Amino acid sequence: MSKDRGGLSGGQRQLHVKLKRARKHSASSQRWLERQLNDPYVAAARREGYRSRAAFKLKEMDDKYHFLKPRRRVVDLGAAPGGWSQIAAERVHSVSGKGQVIAIDILDMQRLAGVDVLLLDFMAPEAEDTLKALLRDGRADVVLSD
C-alpha cells in the first residue's frame, strides 16, 4: 500500500493499484493507466461528476484569485472534455442565465447545462465574428485556456 497523497481522501489511506503487464499495452500506456487508476483527483472527479481532473485545478485557482464571479462572461478555449467549463458554469451561474460560458474546441464535446458549445477552430478567420455574435455585449470578462 502507498501512503495517502493528501487532499481528497479525507484522511483515509488509499490502496495503490498495480496492473499486471498486459501484452496489448506499451510500457508508457501501462504507466499512464496506473497513474490514472491511482490518482486521487481522477477518483474525486468521477465521484463529483466532473468530466476531468482539471476541474480541481480551476477550482483551486478561482478560490485563490476569485475571477469567476456571478454574471461574468467566460470563454473557454480548447474546452474539451469540459471540466473547466463545468466549473465556470457553476461559479458564474450560467445555468440560471445570470452568467455566460462559451466553450470552443475543434473536438466534439457533449453538451453541458449553461454552456454554449462551439465546434470551431478558434484560430479560424470566422471564429472572432462567431464568438462576438454569441457573447452578450460582444465581449468576454474571462478567457480560459488549459
Short mmCIF file of the C-alpha atoms (twelve columns), coordinates in Angstrom:
data_MODEL
# 
_entry.id   MODEL 
# 
loop_
_atom_site.group_PDB 
_atom_site.id 
_atom_site.type_symbol 
_atom_site.label_atom_id 
_atom_site.label_alt_id 
_atom_site.label_comp_id 
_atom_site.label_asym_id 
_atom_site.label_seq_id 
_atom_site.Cartn_x 
_atom_site.Cartn_y 
_atom_site.Cartn_z 
_atom_site.pdbx_PDB_model_num 
ATOM 1   C CA . MET A 1   0.000   0.000  0.000   1 
ATOM 2   C CA . SER A 2   1.138   3.515  -0.645  1 
ATOM 3   C CA . LYS A 3   0.798   6.465  1.653   1 
ATOM 4   C CA . ASP A 4   -2.111  8.831  1.279   1 
ATOM 5   C CA . ARG A 5   -1.165  11.564 -1.152  1 
ATOM 6   C CA . GLY A 6   -3.259  14.081 0.749   1 
ATOM 7   C CA . GLY A 7   -6.005  16.368 -0.275  1 
ATOM 8   C CA . LEU A 8   -9.040  14.497 -1.389  1 
ATOM 9   C CA . SER A 9   -9.146  11.232 0.523   1 
ATOM 10  C CA . GLY A 10  -10.457 12.650 3.797   1 
ATOM 11  C CA . GLY A 11  -7.559  11.225 5.783   1 
ATOM 12  C CA . GLN A 12  -8.163  7.666  4.645   1 
ATOM 13  C CA . ARG A 13  -5.357  5.659  3.150   1 
ATOM 14  C CA . GLN A 14  -5.753  4.711  -0.454  1 
ATOM 15  C CA . LEU A 15  -4.693  1.400  -1.901  1 
ATOM 16  C CA . HIS A 16  -2.190  1.543  -4.709  1 
ATOM 17  C CA . VAL A 17  -3.390  -0.293 -7.803  1 
ATOM 18  C CA . LYS A 18  -0.674  -2.087 -9.751  1 
ATOM 19  C CA . LEU A 19  -1.596  -3.629 -13.074 1 
ATOM 20  C CA . LYS A 20  -0.263  -6.887 -14.376 1 
ATOM 21  C CA . ARG A 21  1.742   -6.357 -17.517 1 
ATOM 22  C CA . ALA A 22  -0.653  -6.596 -20.419 1 
ATOM 23  C CA . ARG A 23  0.787   -7.533 -23.783 1 
ATOM 24  C CA . LYS A 24  -1.581  -5.270 -25.654 1 
ATOM 25  C CA . HIS A 25  -0.331  -2.103 -23.896 1 
ATOM 26  C CA . SER A 26  3.019   -0.418 -24.357 1 
ATOM 27  C CA . ALA A 27  5.075   0.328  -21.251 1 
ATOM 28  C CA . SER A 28  4.160   4.016  -21.406 1 
ATOM 29  C CA . SER A 29  0.454   3.180  -21.776 1 
ATOM 30  C CA . GLN A 30  0.752   0.844  -18.814 1 
ATOM 31  C CA . ARG A 31  2.332   3.615  -16.677 1 
ATOM 32  C CA . TRP A 32  -0.345  6.129  -17.745 1 
ATOM 33  C CA . LEU A 33  -3.124  3.687  -16.864 1 
ATOM 34  C CA . GLU A 34  -1.596  3.015  -13.431 1 
ATOM 35  C CA . ARG A 35  -1.311  6.771  -12.784 1 
ATOM 36  C CA . GLN A 36  -4.961  7.236  -13.767 1 
ATOM 37  C CA . LEU A 37  -6.142  4.407  -11.528 1 
ATOM 38  C CA . ASN A 38  -4.164  5.740  -8.564  1 
ATOM 39  C CA . ASP A 39  -4.751  9.468  -8.996  1 
ATOM 40  C CA . PRO A 40  -6.952  10.836 -6.180  1 
ATOM 41  C CA . TYR A 41  -8.138  13.712 -8.394  1 
ATOM 42  C CA . VAL A 42  -9.346  11.311 -11.098 1 
ATOM 43  C CA . ALA A 43  -11.353 9.431  -8.459  1 
ATOM 44  C CA . ALA A 44  -12.717 12.676 -6.989  1 
ATOM 45  C CA . ALA A 45  -13.687 13.975 -10.447 1 
ATOM 46  C CA . ARG A 46  -15.610 10.772 -11.118 1 
ATOM 47  C CA . ARG A 47  -17.259 10.921 -7.693  1 
ATOM 48  C CA . GLU A 48  -18.268 14.601 -8.041  1 
ATOM 49  C CA . GLY A 49  -19.419 14.286 -11.660 1 
ATOM 50  C CA . TYR A 50  -16.684 16.366 -13.303 1 
ATOM 51  C CA . ARG A 51  -15.501 15.500 -16.779 1 
ATOM 52  C CA . SER A 52  -11.821 15.730 -15.923 1 
ATOM 53  C CA . ARG A 53  -9.396  16.075 -13.043 1 
ATOM 54  C CA . ALA A 54  -8.505  19.533 -14.412 1 
ATOM 55  C CA . ALA A 55  -11.709 20.858 -12.831 1 
ATOM 56  C CA . PHE A 56  -9.920  20.852 -9.482  1 
ATOM 57  C CA . LYS A 57  -7.074  22.946 -10.902 1 
ATOM 58  C CA . LEU A 58  -9.521  25.681 -11.956 1 
ATOM 59  C CA . LYS A 59  -11.407 25.490 -8.645  1 
ATOM 60  C CA . GLU A 60  -8.133  25.986 -6.770  1 
ATOM 61  C CA . MET A 61  -7.131  28.978 -8.920  1 
ATOM 62  C CA . ASP A 62  -10.553 30.602 -8.572  1 
ATOM 63  C CA . ASP A 63  -10.615 30.003 -4.811  1 
ATOM 64  C CA . LYS A 64  -7.357  31.946 -4.622  1 
ATOM 65  C CA . TYR A 65  -7.935  34.731 -7.191  1 
ATOM 66  C CA . HIS A 66  -11.772 34.999 -7.412  1 
ATOM 67  C CA . PHE A 67  -12.045 35.674 -11.144 1 
ATOM 68  C CA . LEU A 68  -15.150 33.519 -11.781 1 
ATOM 69  C CA . LYS A 69  -17.836 35.697 -10.242 1 
ATOM 70  C CA . PRO A 70  -21.587 35.535 -10.854 1 
ATOM 71  C CA . ARG A 71  -22.732 37.297 -14.034 1 
ATOM 72  C CA . ARG A 72  -19.337 37.078 -15.737 1 
ATOM 73  C CA . ARG A 73  -18.972 36.108 -19.405 1 
ATOM 74  C CA . VAL A 74  -16.432 33.310 -19.805 1 
ATOM 75  C CA . VAL A 75  -14.849 31.878 -22.950 1 
ATOM 76  C CA . ASP A 76  -13.109 28.501 -22.582 1 
ATOM 77  C CA . LEU A 77  -10.682 27.916 -25.480 1 
ATOM 78  C CA . GLY A 78  -9.742  24.313 -26.206 1 
ATOM 79  C CA . ALA A 79  -12.522 23.286 -23.850 1 
ATOM 80  C CA . ALA A 80  -12.901 19.528 -24.458 1 
ATOM 81  C CA . PRO A 81  -13.727 17.465 -22.466 1 
ATOM 82  C CA . GLY A 82  -15.328 20.296 -20.473 1 
ATOM 83  C CA . GLY A 83  -14.024 20.126 -16.903 1 
ATOM 84  C CA . TRP A 84  -13.172 23.833 -16.803 1 
ATOM 85  C CA . SER A 85  -16.458 24.763 -18.491 1 
ATOM 86  C CA . GLN A 86  -18.339 22.859 -15.771 1 
ATOM 87  C CA . ILE A 87  -16.635 24.836 -13.000 1 
ATOM 88  C CA . ALA A 88  -17.094 28.131 -14.865 1 
ATOM 89  C CA . ALA A 89  -20.820 27.421 -15.341 1 
ATOM 90  C CA . GLU A 90  -21.224 26.698 -11.619 1 
ATOM 91  C CA . ARG A 91  -19.339 29.775 -10.485 1 
ATOM 92  C CA . VAL A 92  -20.792 32.386 -12.870 1 
ATOM 93  C CA . HIS A 93  -24.340 30.986 -12.571 1 
ATOM 94  C CA . SER A 94  -24.786 30.493 -16.306 1 
ATOM 95  C CA . VAL A 95  -27.442 27.779 -15.864 1 
ATOM 96  C CA . SER A 96  -29.816 30.412 -14.450 1 
ATOM 97  C CA . GLY A 97  -28.865 32.837 -17.227 1 
ATOM 98  C CA . LYS A 98  -27.002 35.268 -14.979 1 
ATOM 99  C CA . GLY A 99  -23.554 34.497 -16.357 1 
ATOM 100 C CA . GLN A 100 -22.447 33.088 -19.683 1 
ATOM 101 C CA . VAL A 101 -19.992 30.346 -20.620 1 
ATOM 102 C CA . ILE A 102 -18.934 29.600 -24.187 1 
ATOM 103 C CA . ALA A 103 -16.765 26.531 -24.791 1 
ATOM 104 C CA . ILE A 104 -14.799 26.386 -28.041 1 
ATOM 105 C CA . ASP A 105 -12.923 23.367 -29.355 1 
ATOM 106 C CA . ILE A 106 -12.166 21.575 -32.604 1 
ATOM 107 C CA . LEU A 107 -13.061 18.329 -30.820 1 
ATOM 108 C CA . ASP A 108 -16.713 17.478 -30.375 1 
ATOM 109 C CA . MET A 109 -17.858 17.852 -26.783 1 
ATOM 110 C CA . GLN A 110 -21.005 16.673 -25.051 1 
ATOM 111 C CA . ARG A 111 -23.375 19.454 -24.102 1 
ATOM 112 C CA . LEU A 112 -23.275 20.927 -20.609 1 
ATOM 113 C CA . ALA A 113 -26.063 22.772 -18.820 1 
ATOM 114 C CA . GLY A 114 -25.447 26.512 -19.019 1 
ATOM 115 C CA . VAL A 115 -22.652 26.224 -21.592 1 
ATOM 116 C CA . ASP A 116 -22.802 27.156 -25.280 1 
ATOM 117 C CA . VAL A 117 -20.505 24.740 -27.115 1 
ATOM 118 C CA . LEU A 118 -18.954 25.788 -30.426 1 
ATOM 119 C CA . LEU A 119 -17.310 23.130 -32.583 1 
ATOM 120 C CA . LEU A 120 -14.814 25.522 -34.090 1 
ATOM 121 C CA . ASP A 121 -11.110 26.228 -34.517 1 
ATOM 122 C CA . PHE A 122 -10.666 29.452 -32.548 1 
ATOM 123 C CA . MET A 123 -7.794  30.407 -34.877 1 
ATOM 124 C CA . ALA A 124 -10.084 30.272 -37.941 1 
ATOM 125 C CA . PRO A 125 -10.873 33.623 -39.621 1 
ATOM 126 C CA . GLU A 126 -14.599 33.367 -38.835 1 
ATOM 127 C CA . ALA A 127 -14.080 32.458 -35.156 1 
ATOM 128 C CA . GLU A 128 -13.939 36.036 -33.852 1 
ATOM 129 C CA . ASP A 129 -17.203 37.086 -35.510 1 
ATOM 130 C CA . THR A 130 -18.954 33.861 -34.450 1 
ATOM 131 C CA . LEU A 131 -17.851 34.353 -30.858 1 
ATOM 132 C CA . LYS A 132 -18.737 38.065 -30.719 1 
ATOM 133 C CA . ALA A 133 -22.220 37.331 -32.072 1 
ATOM 134 C CA . LEU A 134 -22.827 34.813 -29.297 1 
ATOM 135 C CA . LEU A 135 -21.323 36.846 -26.437 1 
ATOM 136 C CA . ARG A 136 -23.593 39.227 -24.570 1 
ATOM 137 C CA . ASP A 137 -22.353 42.756 -25.328 1 
ATOM 138 C CA . GLY A 138 -19.801 41.175 -27.683 1 
ATOM 139 C CA . ARG A 139 -17.062 40.872 -25.069 1 
ATOM 140 C CA . ALA A 140 -15.743 38.386 -22.521 1 
ATOM 141 C CA . ASP A 141 -14.775 39.058 -18.908 1 
ATOM 142 C CA . VAL A 142 -12.657 35.905 -18.569 1 
ATOM 143 C CA . VAL A 143 -10.802 33.797 -21.144 1 
ATOM 144 C CA . LEU A 144 -9.688  30.325 -20.077 1 
ATOM 145 C CA . SER A 145 -7.286  28.004 -21.872 1 
ATOM 146 C CA . ASP A 146 -5.675  24.871 -20.486 1 
# 
